[in-house]
Short mmCIF file of C-alpha atoms in Angstrom, two decimals:
data_model
loop_
_atom_site.label_atom_id
_atom_site.label_comp_id
_atom_site.label_asym_id
_atom_site.label_seq_id
_atom_site.Cartn_x
_atom_site.Cartn_y
_atom_site.Cartn_z
CA ARG P 9 -0.03 0.01 0.19
CA VAL P 10 2.94 2.31 0.85
CA ARG P 11 4.45 1.81 -2.57
CA ALA P 12 1.07 2.54 -4.31
CA ARG P 13 0.75 5.72 -2.34
CA ASN P 14 4.32 6.71 -3.31
CA LEU P 15 3.68 5.93 -6.84
CA ASN P 16 0.38 8.02 -6.84
CA GLU P 17 2.24 10.89 -5.24
CA GLN P 18 5.01 10.77 -7.81
CA ALA P 19 2.39 10.60 -10.63
CA ILE P 20 0.59 13.66 -9.10
CA ASN P 21 3.89 15.51 -8.87
CA GLN P 22 4.97 14.88 -12.33
CA THR P 23 1.44 15.72 -13.78
CA THR P 24 1.63 19.08 -11.77
CA ARG P 25 5.14 19.76 -13.04
CA ILE P 26 3.96 18.96 -16.80
CA GLN P 27 0.93 21.17 -16.46
CA ARG P 28 3.17 23.98 -15.01
CA ILE P 29 5.48 23.60 -18.02
CA GLY P 30 2.62 23.61 -20.43
CA ARG P 31 0.99 26.74 -18.94
CA GLU P 32 4.41 28.38 -19.08
CA THR P 33 4.92 27.41 -22.57
CA GLN P 34 1.37 28.74 -23.59
CA ARG P 35 1.98 31.95 -21.70
CA ILE P 36 5.35 32.46 -23.66
CA SER P 37 3.61 31.61 -26.90
CA THR P 38 0.90 34.09 -26.10
CA ASP P 39 3.34 36.79 -25.03
CA LEU P 40 5.30 36.34 -28.35
CA ALA P 41 2.09 36.65 -30.45
CA ARG P 42 1.08 39.73 -28.74
CA ALA P 43 4.64 41.23 -29.15
CA ALA P 44 4.44 40.51 -32.92
CA ALA P 45 1.02 41.94 -33.07
CA ALA P 46 1.98 45.00 -31.12
CA GLN P 47 4.71 45.92 -33.62
CA GLY P 48 1.90 46.64 -36.00
CA PRO P 49 1.40 46.09 -39.73
CA GLY P 50 4.14 48.79 -40.59
CA GLY P 51 6.98 47.02 -39.03
CA ALA P 52 8.57 49.82 -36.92
CA GLY P 53 5.82 52.22 -37.55
CA GLY P 54 7.26 54.12 -40.45
CA PRO P 55 5.14 55.52 -43.18
CA LEU P 56 3.80 53.30 -45.90
CA GLY P 57 5.21 53.38 -49.25
CA GLY P 58 4.70 51.50 -52.48
CA GLY P 59 7.43 48.87 -51.79
CA GLU P 60 6.33 48.54 -48.22
CA TYR P 61 2.91 47.42 -49.10
CA GLY P 62 4.20 43.96 -50.35
CA GLN P 63 6.33 43.77 -47.29
CA GLN P 64 3.48 44.71 -44.99
CA THR P 65 1.27 41.91 -46.72
CA SER P 66 4.10 39.60 -46.18
CA GLN P 67 4.42 40.39 -42.55
CA GLN P 68 0.67 40.15 -42.17
CA GLN P 69 0.73 36.67 -43.59
CA GLN P 70 3.69 35.68 -41.29
CA MET P 71 1.76 37.12 -38.27
CA GLN P 72 -1.35 35.30 -39.35
CA LEU P 73 0.57 32.10 -39.88
CA GLN P 74 2.38 32.57 -36.48
CA GLN P 75 -0.95 33.26 -34.84
CA GLN P 76 -2.38 30.04 -36.32
CA GLN P 77 0.49 28.11 -35.09
CA ASP P 78 0.33 29.68 -31.59
CA ASP P 79 -3.49 28.79 -31.57
CA GLU P 80 -2.68 25.32 -32.67
CA MET P 81 0.03 25.05 -30.01
CA ALA P 82 -2.32 26.40 -27.33
CA ARG P 83 -5.04 23.93 -28.35
CA ASP P 84 -2.39 21.14 -28.24
CA MET P 85 -1.28 22.22 -24.75
CA GLU P 86 -4.91 22.26 -23.60
CA ALA P 87 -5.60 18.70 -25.05
CA LEU P 88 -2.17 17.68 -23.36
CA GLU P 89 -3.28 19.32 -20.10
CA ALA P 90 -6.64 17.36 -20.32
CA ASP P 91 -4.71 14.12 -21.00
CA ILE P 92 -2.59 14.70 -18.14
CA VAL P 93 -5.46 15.46 -15.83
CA MET P 94 -7.14 12.32 -17.02
CA VAL P 95 -3.98 10.23 -16.33
CA ASN P 96 -3.83 11.78 -12.85
CA GLU P 97 -7.47 10.65 -12.35
CA LEU P 98 -6.51 7.15 -13.61
CA PHE P 99 -3.58 7.01 -11.15
CA THR P 100 -5.73 8.11 -8.15
CA THR P 101 -8.37 5.61 -8.99
CA LEU P 102 -5.77 2.75 -9.50
CA ALA P 103 -4.27 3.81 -6.09
CA THR P 104 -7.68 3.59 -4.58
CA TYR P 105 -8.27 0.25 -6.04
CA VAL P 106 -4.99 -0.85 -4.87
CA HIS P 107 -5.65 0.46 -1.36
CA ASP P 108 -9.01 -1.38 -1.34
CA GLN P 109 -7.55 -4.60 -2.41
CA GLY P 110 -4.85 -4.25 0.28
CA GLU P 111 -7.70 -3.99 2.89
CA LEU P 112 -9.16 -7.22 1.40
CA VAL P 113 -5.89 -9.12 1.41
CA ASP P 114 -5.54 -7.90 5.03
CA SER P 115 -9.08 -9.11 5.85
CA ILE P 116 -8.31 -12.54 4.05
CA GLU P 117 -5.06 -12.89 5.86
CA ALA P 118 -6.92 -12.22 9.37
CA ASN P 119 -9.60 -14.70 8.39
CA THR P 120 -7.03 -17.38 7.49
CA GLU P 121 -5.06 -16.89 10.79
CA ALA P 122 -8.54 -17.10 12.72
CA ALA P 123 -9.27 -20.24 10.73
CA TYR P 124 -5.94 -21.75 11.60
CA VAL P 125 -6.35 -21.05 15.30
CA GLN P 126 -9.87 -22.61 15.28
CA VAL P 127 -8.51 -25.65 13.34
CA GLN P 128 -5.82 -26.11 16.00
CA THR P 129 -8.43 -25.75 18.75
CA GLY P 130 -10.58 -28.41 17.09
CA VAL P 131 -7.60 -30.72 16.80
CA GLN P 132 -6.94 -30.39 20.51
CA GLN P 133 -10.63 -31.07 21.32
CA LEU P 134 -10.52 -34.24 19.12
CA HIS P 135 -7.55 -35.39 20.95
CA SER P 136 -9.23 -34.82 24.11
CA ALA P 137 -12.45 -36.67 23.00
CA VAL P 138 -10.29 -39.64 22.05
CA GLN P 139 -8.65 -39.79 25.47
CA HIS P 140 -12.06 -39.57 27.04
CA ARG P 141 -13.41 -42.32 24.78
CA LYS P 142 -10.50 -44.60 25.60
CA SER P 143 -11.06 -44.02 29.44
CA ALA P 144 -14.77 -44.56 29.21
CA ARG P 145 -14.21 -47.80 27.48
CA ARG P 146 -11.81 -48.92 30.33
CA ARG P 147 -14.48 -47.94 32.81
CA LYS P 148 -17.04 -50.05 31.00
CA CYS P 149 -14.82 -52.97 30.87
CA ILE P 150 -13.89 -52.75 34.52
CA CYS P 151 -17.58 -52.27 35.55
CA ALA P 152 -18.47 -55.28 33.44
CA LEU P 153 -15.66 -57.29 34.93
CA ILE P 154 -16.81 -56.16 38.54
CA PHE P 155 -20.35 -57.03 37.60
CA LEU P 156 -19.41 -60.55 36.39
CA ILE P 157 -17.12 -61.18 39.35
CA ALA P 158 -20.25 -60.06 41.63
CA ILE P 159 -22.52 -62.47 39.74
CA ILE P 160 -20.00 -65.25 39.95
CA ILE P 161 -19.69 -64.63 43.73
CA ILE P 162 -23.27 -64.39 44.33
CA GLY P 163 -23.62 -67.68 42.21
CA LEU P 164 -21.09 -69.58 44.20
CA ILE P 165 -22.47 -68.30 47.55
CA LEU P 166 -26.13 -69.40 46.40
CA GLY P 167 -24.72 -72.72 44.99
CA LEU P 168 -22.73 -73.37 48.19
CA SER P 169 -25.71 -72.50 50.49
CA LEU P 170 -28.11 -74.62 48.49
CA ARG P 171 -25.71 -77.43 48.51
CA GLY P 172 -25.21 -77.07 52.32
CA ASN P 173 -28.86 -77.17 52.83
CA SER P 174 -29.27 -80.23 50.62
CA SER P 175 -26.88 -82.42 52.55
#
């Protein structure tokens, strides 16, 4: 679980760093586009002449191309940032799943240990039951032997007393 948390924290830190870099790159790109637009269509702001019209058109086209590139880069950065946020969410979800699974594993481990203890207790109780059964069998045999001896003694006493009365 600790490893999963560390991985999640590293992913969050990397995501934050990448987002920061993306925002900085986008800010720099926007600043460059603004600076190019601030120079104006006449370059350094001089008067427009006949030869400067073609240069002005060329500069406008370059600025438009640069603006398109900047806009495209900004969209790409936003898409990258969205992807990074999604990856961050996936890592967070994965870390949550790993944490939950860790709890399940701990629960299974605790249940296994409890089952082991209960099995050991059951084995001890079975050994005790076997000992009780053996001692009960001995008692029954001893009682049966005593009863048999008592019957023989009573039979001998009756037999001798009847023989003594008949003579």
